Short mmCIF file of C-alpha atoms and ligand atoms in Angstrom, two decimals:
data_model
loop_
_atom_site.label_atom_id
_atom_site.label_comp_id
_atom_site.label_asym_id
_atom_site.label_seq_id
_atom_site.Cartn_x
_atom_site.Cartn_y
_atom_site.Cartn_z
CA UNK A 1 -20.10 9.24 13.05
CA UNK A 2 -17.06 9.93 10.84
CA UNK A 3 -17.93 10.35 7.16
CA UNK A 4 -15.50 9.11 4.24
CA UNK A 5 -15.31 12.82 3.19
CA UNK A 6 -13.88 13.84 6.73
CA UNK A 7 -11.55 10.76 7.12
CA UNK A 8 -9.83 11.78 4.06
CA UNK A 9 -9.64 15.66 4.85
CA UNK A 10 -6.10 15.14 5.65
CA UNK A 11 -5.10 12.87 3.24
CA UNK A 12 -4.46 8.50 3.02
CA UNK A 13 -1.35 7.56 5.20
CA UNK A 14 -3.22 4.13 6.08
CA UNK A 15 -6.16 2.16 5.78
CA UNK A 16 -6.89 1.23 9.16
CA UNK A 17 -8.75 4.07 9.65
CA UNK A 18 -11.36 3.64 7.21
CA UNK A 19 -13.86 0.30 7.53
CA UNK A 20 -14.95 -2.04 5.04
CA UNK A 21 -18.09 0.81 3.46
CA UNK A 22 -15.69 3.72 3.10
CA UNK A 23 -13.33 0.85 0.73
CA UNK A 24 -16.65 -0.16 -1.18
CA UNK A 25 -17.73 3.79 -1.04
CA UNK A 26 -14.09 4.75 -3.01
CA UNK A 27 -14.15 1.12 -5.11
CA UNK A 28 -17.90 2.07 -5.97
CA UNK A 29 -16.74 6.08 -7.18
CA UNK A 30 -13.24 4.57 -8.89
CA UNK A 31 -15.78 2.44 -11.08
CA UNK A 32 -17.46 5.82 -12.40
CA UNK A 33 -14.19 7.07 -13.74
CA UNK A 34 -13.54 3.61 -15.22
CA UNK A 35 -16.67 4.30 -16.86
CA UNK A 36 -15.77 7.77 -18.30
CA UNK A 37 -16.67 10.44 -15.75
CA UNK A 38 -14.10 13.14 -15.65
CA UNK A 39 -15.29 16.44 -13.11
CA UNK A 40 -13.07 19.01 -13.43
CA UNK A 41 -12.75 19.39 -9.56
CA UNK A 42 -9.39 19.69 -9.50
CA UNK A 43 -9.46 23.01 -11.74
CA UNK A 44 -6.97 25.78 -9.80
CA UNK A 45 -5.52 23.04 -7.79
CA UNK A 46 -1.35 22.26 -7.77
CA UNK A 47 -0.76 19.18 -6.72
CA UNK A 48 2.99 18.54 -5.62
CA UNK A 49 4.22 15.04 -6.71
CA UNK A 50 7.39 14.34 -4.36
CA UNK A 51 8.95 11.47 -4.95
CA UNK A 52 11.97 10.46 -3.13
CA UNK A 53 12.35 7.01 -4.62
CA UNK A 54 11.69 5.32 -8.14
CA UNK A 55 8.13 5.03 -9.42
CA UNK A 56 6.39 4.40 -12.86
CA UNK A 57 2.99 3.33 -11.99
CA UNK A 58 2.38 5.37 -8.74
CA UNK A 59 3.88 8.58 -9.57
CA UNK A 60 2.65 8.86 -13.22
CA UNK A 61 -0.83 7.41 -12.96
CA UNK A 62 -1.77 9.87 -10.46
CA UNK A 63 -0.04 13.22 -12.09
CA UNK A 64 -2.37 12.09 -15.08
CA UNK A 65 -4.84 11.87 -12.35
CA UNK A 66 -4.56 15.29 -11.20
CA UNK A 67 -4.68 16.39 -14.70
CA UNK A 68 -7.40 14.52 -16.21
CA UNK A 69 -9.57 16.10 -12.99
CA UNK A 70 -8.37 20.01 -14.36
CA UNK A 71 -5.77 20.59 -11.56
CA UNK A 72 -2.16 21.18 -12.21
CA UNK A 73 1.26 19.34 -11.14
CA UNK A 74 4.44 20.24 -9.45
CA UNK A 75 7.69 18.50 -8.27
CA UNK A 76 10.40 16.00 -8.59
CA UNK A 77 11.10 12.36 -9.57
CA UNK A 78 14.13 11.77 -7.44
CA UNK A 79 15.40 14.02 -4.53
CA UNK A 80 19.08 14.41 -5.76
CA UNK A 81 18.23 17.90 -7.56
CA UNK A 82 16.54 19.22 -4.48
CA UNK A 83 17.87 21.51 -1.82
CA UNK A 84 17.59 18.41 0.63
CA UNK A 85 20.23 16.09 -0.89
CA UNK A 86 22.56 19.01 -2.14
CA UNK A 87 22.48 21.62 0.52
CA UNK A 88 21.43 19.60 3.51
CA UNK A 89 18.15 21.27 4.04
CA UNK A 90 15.73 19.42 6.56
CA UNK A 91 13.20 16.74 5.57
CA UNK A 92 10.97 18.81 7.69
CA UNK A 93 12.15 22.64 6.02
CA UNK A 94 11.79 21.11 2.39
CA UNK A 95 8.20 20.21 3.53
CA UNK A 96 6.80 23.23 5.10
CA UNK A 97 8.31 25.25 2.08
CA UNK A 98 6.80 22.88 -0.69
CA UNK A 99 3.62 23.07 1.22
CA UNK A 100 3.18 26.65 0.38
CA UNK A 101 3.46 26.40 -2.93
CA UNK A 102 0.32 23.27 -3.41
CA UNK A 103 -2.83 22.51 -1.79
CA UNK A 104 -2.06 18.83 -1.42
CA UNK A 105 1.30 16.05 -2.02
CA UNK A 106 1.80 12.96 -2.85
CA UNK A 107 4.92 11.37 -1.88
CA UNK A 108 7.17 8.42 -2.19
CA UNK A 109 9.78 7.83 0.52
CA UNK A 110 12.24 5.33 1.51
CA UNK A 111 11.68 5.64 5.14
CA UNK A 112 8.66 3.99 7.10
CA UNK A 113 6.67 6.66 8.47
CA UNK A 114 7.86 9.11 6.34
CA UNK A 115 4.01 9.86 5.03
CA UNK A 116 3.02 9.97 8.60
CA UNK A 117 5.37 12.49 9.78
CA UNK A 118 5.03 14.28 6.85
CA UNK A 119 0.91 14.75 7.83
CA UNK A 120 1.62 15.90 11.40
CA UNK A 121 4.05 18.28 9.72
CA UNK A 122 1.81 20.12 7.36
CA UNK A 123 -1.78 21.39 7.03
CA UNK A 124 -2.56 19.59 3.74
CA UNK A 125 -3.79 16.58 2.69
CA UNK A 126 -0.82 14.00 2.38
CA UNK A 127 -1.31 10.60 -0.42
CA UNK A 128 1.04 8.02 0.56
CA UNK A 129 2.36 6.59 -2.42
CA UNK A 130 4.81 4.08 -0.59
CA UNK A 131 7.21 4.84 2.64
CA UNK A 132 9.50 2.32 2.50
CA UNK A 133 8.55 -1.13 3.39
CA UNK A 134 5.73 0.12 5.54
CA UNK A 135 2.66 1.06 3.68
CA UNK A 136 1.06 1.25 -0.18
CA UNK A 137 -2.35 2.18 0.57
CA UNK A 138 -3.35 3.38 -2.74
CA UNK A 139 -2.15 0.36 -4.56
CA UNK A 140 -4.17 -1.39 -2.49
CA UNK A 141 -7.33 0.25 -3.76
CA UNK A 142 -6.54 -0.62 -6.55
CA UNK A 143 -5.55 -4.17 -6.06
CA UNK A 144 -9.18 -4.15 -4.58
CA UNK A 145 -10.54 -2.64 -7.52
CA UNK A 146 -9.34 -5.64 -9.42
CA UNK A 147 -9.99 -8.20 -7.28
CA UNK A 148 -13.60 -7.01 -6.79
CA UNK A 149 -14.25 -6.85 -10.83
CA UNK A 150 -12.97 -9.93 -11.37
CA UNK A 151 -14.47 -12.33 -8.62
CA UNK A 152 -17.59 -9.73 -8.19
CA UNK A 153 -16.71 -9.66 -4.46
CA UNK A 154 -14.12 -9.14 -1.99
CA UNK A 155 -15.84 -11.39 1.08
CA UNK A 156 -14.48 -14.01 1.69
CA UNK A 157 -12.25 -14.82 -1.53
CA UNK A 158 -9.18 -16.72 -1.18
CA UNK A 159 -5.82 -15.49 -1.76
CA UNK A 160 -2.74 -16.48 -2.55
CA UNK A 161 0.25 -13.97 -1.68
CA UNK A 162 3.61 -15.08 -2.70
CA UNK A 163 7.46 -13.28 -3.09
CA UNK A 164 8.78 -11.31 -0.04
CA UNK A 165 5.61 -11.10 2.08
CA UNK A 166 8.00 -9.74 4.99
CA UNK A 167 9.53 -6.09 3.73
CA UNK A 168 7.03 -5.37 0.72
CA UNK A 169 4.50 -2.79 0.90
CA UNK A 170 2.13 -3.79 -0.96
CA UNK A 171 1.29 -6.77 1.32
CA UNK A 172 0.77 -4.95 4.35
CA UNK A 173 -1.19 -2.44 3.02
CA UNK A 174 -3.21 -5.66 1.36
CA UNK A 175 -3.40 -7.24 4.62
CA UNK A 176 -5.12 -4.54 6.30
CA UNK A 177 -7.86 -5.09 4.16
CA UNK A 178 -8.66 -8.76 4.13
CA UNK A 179 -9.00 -8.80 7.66
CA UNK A 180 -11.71 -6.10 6.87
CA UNK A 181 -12.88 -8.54 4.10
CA UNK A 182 -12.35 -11.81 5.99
CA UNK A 183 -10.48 -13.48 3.32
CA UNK A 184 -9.06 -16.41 3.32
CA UNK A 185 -5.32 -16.03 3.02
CA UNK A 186 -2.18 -18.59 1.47
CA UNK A 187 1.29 -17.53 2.00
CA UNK A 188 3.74 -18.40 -0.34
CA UNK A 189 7.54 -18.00 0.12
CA UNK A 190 10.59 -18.85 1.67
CA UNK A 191 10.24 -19.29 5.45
CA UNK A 192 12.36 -16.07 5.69
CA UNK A 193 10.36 -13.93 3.68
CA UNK A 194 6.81 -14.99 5.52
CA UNK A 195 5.17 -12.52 7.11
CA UNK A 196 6.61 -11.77 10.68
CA UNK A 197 5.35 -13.76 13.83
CA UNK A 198 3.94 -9.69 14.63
CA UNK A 199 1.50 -9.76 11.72
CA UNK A 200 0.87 -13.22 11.61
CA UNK A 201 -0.14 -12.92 15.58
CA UNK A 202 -2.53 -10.19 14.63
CA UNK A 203 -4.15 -11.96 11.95
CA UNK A 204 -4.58 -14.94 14.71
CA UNK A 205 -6.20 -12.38 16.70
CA UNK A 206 -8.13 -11.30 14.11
CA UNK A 207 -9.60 -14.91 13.51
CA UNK A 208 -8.35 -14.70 9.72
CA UNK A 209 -7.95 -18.00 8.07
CA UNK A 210 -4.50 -18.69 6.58
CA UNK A 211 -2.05 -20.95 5.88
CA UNK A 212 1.96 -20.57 5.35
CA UNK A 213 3.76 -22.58 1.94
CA UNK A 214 7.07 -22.77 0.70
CA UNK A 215 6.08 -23.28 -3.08
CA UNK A 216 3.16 -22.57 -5.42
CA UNK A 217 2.34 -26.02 -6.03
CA UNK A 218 0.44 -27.42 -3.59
CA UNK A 219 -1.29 -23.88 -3.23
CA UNK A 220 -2.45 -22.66 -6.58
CA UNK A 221 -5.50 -24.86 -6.95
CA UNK A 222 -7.48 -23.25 -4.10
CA UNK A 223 -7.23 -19.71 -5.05
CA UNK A 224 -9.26 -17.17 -6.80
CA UNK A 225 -6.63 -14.77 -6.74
CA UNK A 226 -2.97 -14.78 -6.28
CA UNK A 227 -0.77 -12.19 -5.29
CA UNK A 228 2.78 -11.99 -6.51
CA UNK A 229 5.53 -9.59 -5.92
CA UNK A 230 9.32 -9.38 -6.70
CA UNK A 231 11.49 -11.86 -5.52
CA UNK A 232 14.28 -9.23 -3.71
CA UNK A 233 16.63 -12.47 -4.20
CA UNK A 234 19.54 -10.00 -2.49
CA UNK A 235 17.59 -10.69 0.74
CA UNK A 236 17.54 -13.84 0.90
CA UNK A 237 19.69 -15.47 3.48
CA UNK A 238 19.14 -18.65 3.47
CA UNK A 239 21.20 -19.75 0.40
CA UNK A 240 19.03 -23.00 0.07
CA UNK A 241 16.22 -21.26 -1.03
CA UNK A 242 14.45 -22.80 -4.34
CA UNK A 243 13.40 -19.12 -6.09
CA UNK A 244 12.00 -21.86 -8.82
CA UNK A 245 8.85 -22.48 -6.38
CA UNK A 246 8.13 -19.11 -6.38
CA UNK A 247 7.80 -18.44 -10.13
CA UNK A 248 4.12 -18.88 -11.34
CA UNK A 249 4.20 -20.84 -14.55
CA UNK A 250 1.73 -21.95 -17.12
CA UNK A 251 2.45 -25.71 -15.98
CA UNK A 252 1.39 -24.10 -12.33
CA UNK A 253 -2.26 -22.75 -13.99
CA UNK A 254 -2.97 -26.22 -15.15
CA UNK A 255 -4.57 -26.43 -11.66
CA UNK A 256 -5.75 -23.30 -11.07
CA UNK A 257 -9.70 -22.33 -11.09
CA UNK A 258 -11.35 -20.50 -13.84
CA UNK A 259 -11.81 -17.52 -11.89
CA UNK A 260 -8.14 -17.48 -10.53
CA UNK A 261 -6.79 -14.03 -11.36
CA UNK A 262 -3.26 -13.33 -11.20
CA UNK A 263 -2.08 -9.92 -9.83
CA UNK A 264 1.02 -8.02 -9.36
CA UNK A 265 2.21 -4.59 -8.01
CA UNK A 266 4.44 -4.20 -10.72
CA UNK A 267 7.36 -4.53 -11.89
CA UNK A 268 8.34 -8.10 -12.36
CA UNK A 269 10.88 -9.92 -12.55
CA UNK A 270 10.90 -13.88 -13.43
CA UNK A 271 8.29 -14.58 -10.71
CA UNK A 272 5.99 -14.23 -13.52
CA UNK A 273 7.58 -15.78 -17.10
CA UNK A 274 6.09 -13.31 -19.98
CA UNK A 275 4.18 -16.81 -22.03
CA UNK A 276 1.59 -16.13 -18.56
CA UNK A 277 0.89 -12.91 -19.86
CA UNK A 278 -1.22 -15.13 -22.69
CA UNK A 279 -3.38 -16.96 -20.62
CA UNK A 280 -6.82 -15.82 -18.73
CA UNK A 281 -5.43 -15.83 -15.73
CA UNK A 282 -3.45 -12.93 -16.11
CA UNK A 283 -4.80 -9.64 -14.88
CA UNK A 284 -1.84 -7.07 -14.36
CA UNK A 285 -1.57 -4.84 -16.97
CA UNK A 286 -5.19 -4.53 -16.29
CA UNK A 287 -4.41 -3.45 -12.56
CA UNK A 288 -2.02 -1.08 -12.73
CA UNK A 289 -4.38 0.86 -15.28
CA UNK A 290 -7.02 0.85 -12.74
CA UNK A 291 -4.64 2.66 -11.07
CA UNK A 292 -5.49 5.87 -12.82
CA UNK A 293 -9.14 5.58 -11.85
CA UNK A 294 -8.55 5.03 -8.46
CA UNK A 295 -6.45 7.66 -7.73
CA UNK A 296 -9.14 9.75 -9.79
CA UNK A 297 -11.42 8.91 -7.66
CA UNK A 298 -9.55 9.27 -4.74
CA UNK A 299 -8.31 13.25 -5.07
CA UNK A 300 -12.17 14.09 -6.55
CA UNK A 301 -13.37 12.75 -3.25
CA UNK A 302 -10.54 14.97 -1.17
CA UNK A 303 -11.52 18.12 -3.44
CA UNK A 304 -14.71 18.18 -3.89
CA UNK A 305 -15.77 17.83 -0.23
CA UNK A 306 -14.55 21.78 0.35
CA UNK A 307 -16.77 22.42 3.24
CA UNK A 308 -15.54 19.53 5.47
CA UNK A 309 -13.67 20.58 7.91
CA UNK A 310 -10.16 19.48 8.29
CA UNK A 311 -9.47 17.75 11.71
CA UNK A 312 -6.59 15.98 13.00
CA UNK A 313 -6.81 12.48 14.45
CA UNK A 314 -5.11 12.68 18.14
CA UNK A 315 -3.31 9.94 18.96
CA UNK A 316 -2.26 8.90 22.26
CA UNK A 317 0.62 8.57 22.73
CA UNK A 318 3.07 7.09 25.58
CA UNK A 319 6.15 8.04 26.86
CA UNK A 320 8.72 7.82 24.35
CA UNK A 321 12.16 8.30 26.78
CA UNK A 322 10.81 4.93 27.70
CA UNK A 323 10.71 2.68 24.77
CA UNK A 324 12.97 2.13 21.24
CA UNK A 325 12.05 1.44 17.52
CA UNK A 326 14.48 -0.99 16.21
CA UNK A 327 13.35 -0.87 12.89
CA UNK A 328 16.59 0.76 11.40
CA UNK A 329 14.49 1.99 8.14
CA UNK A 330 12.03 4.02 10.35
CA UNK A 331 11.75 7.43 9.88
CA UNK A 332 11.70 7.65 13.83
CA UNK A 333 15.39 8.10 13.86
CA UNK A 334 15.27 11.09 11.98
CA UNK A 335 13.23 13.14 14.23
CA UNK A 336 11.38 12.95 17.90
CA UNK A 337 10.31 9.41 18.29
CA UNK A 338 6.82 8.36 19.46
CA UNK A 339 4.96 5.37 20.78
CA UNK A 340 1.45 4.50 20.89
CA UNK A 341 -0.67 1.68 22.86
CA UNK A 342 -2.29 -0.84 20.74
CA UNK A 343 -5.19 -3.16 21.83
CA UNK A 344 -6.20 -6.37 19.30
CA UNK A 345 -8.91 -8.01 21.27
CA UNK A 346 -7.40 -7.76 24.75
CA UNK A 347 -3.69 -8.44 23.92
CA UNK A 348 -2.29 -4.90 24.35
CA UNK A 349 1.40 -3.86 23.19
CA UNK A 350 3.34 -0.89 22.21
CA UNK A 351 4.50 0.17 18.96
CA UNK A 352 6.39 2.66 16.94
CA UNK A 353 3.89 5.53 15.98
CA UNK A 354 5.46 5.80 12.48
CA UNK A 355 6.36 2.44 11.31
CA UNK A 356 4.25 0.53 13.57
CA UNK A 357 6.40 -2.08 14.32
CA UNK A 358 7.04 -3.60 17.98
CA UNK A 359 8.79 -0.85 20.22
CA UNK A 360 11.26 -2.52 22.92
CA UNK A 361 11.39 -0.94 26.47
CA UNK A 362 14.42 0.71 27.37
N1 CP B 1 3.23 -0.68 -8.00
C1 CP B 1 4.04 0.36 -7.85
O1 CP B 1 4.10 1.00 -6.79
O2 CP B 1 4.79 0.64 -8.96
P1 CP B 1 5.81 1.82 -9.09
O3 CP B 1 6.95 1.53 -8.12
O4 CP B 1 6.26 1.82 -10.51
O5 CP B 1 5.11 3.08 -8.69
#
């Protein structure tokens, strides 16, 4: 059997390869820093902090991670002092020479797959900290961090996701989990920015409960947590859409439950009117400082587990002269691509080994 320590020799690019104990294990280990333990078990360790896109939360709550723990932080906010946007060096060349110069990275990317690549690419761990609209899989555990102190549980909760539930991050990195969970799920947005018919078929196949909903309304009162990200209005197509019944407003909480906890990756916009921010309901500010002692507990458990030994996961993969991605944000296009065979309870398909989307045969 796979420990939790050997899983995360090389890193988090996903959570699909850890199970529902190894979440509990890290949600159970965040809690102790929460609660004030700080090992110094990152003392003599650089930790390179490369991000290639805007952060606040993600990049600075874990370089006062890394410090808090004793260790020591290197790199960039934005690429466009770097050697890669001003002298055309490789994605791949910036890598390999950064990698000498840390023992582990965490990186923000625009492209999906970009973490994923940038594992098979070097021999240290790798923390995703968002590639493009692909995965988040940190600020998931923390989202579960703060679901599970505020409804004591993550089985079987109900909740509410609502904004762009198609291109965000955050929710597919959240999905992963409440399949593991078996929550019950609401989807609230325009029919445009639901989920695609690709995760929603996996969550059939999955047997995860869930209905889709155009507006908060007729939702809210069922849920003991709801999920809300930016509206990314300049994606909306369809011109009729009401943005108004995707705003959560204290009107909206008249019908919520007592336990209903609102959360949010961060940053807003007017999906979530500042006068919530006064009511119980609110939980936000709250998450993104768990933030800190997840990610705490997250590098203690990659450094202090020094006599694991670091293995690669082998995929298998099929033959990639035969098949496309036709995601046009996939990091795919940028080097050699590669497929993989998936199986979800007897319905098998290909799909794009870095952004995981459907592959198309050629
Ligand atoms: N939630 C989140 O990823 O925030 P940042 O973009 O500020 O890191």
């Amino acid at each position: 059997m796979t420990t939790l320590a050997q899983k995360l020799t090389n890193g988090l690019i996903t959570l699909s390869g850890l199970d529902r104990e190894d979440i509990l294990r890290i949600l159970r280990h965040s809690q102790k820093f929460k609660d004030g333990y700080t090992p110094k078990s990152l003392e003599n360790r650089i930790v390179a902090s490369l991000f290639f896109e805007a952060s606040t939360r993600t990049r600075l709550s874990f370089e006062s991670a890394v410090q808090r723990l004793g260790g020591q932080v290197i790199g960039f906010s934005e690429a466009s002092n770097t050697s890669l946007a001003s002298k055309n060096e490789s994605f791949a060349d910036t890598l390999e020479i950064i990698a000498g110069y840390c023992d582990a990275v965490v990186m923000r990317h625009p492209n999906d797959g970009s973490a994923q690549l940038a594992q098979d690419l070097l021999s240290i761990p790798i923390l995703n900290g968002g590639d493009g609209t692909h995965l988040h899989p940190t600020q998931t555990l923390l989202d579960l961090f703060s679901i599970f102190e505020t409804q004591g549980t993550l089985a079987g909760i109900h909740l509410g996701l609502m904004g762009d539930l198609r291109y965000s991050r955050t929710i597919q990195s959240l999905l992963e989990t409440a399949v593991m969970f078996n929550m019950q799920l609401s989807f609230i947005s325009d029919d445009d920015f639901q989920p695609s018919q690709q995760q929603l078929d996996w969550l059939k196949a999955n047997n995860v409960t869930f209905s889709l909903h155009n507006d908060i309304h007729n939702a809210i009162a069922e849920l003991d947590v709801l999920y809300v990200t930016r509206l990314q209005k300049e994606r909306f197509v369809n011109n009729s859409t009401d943005v108004q019944n995707l705003i959560v407003t204290t009107d909206d909480l008249r019908n919520a439950k007592n336990n209903l906890k609102i959360l949010h990756p961060l940053p807003r916009n007017e999906e979530i009117p500042n006068d919530v921010d006064d009511t119980p309901f609110a939980y936000y500010f709250q998450q993104a400082k768990n933030g800190l002692f997840v990610r705490m507990a997250l590098l203690d458990l990659i450094f202090s587990n020094k006599d694991v030994p670091r293995t690669k996961t082998q995929t298998d993969l099929v033959a990639a002269n035969e098949w496309r991605c036709g995601n046009k944000r996939c990091i795919s296009h940028q080097c050699q691509p590669a497929f993989k065979r998936i199986n979800v309870h007897g319905q098998t398909s290909v799909i794009c080994y870095y952004c995981e989307q459907n592959a198309t045969a050629q």
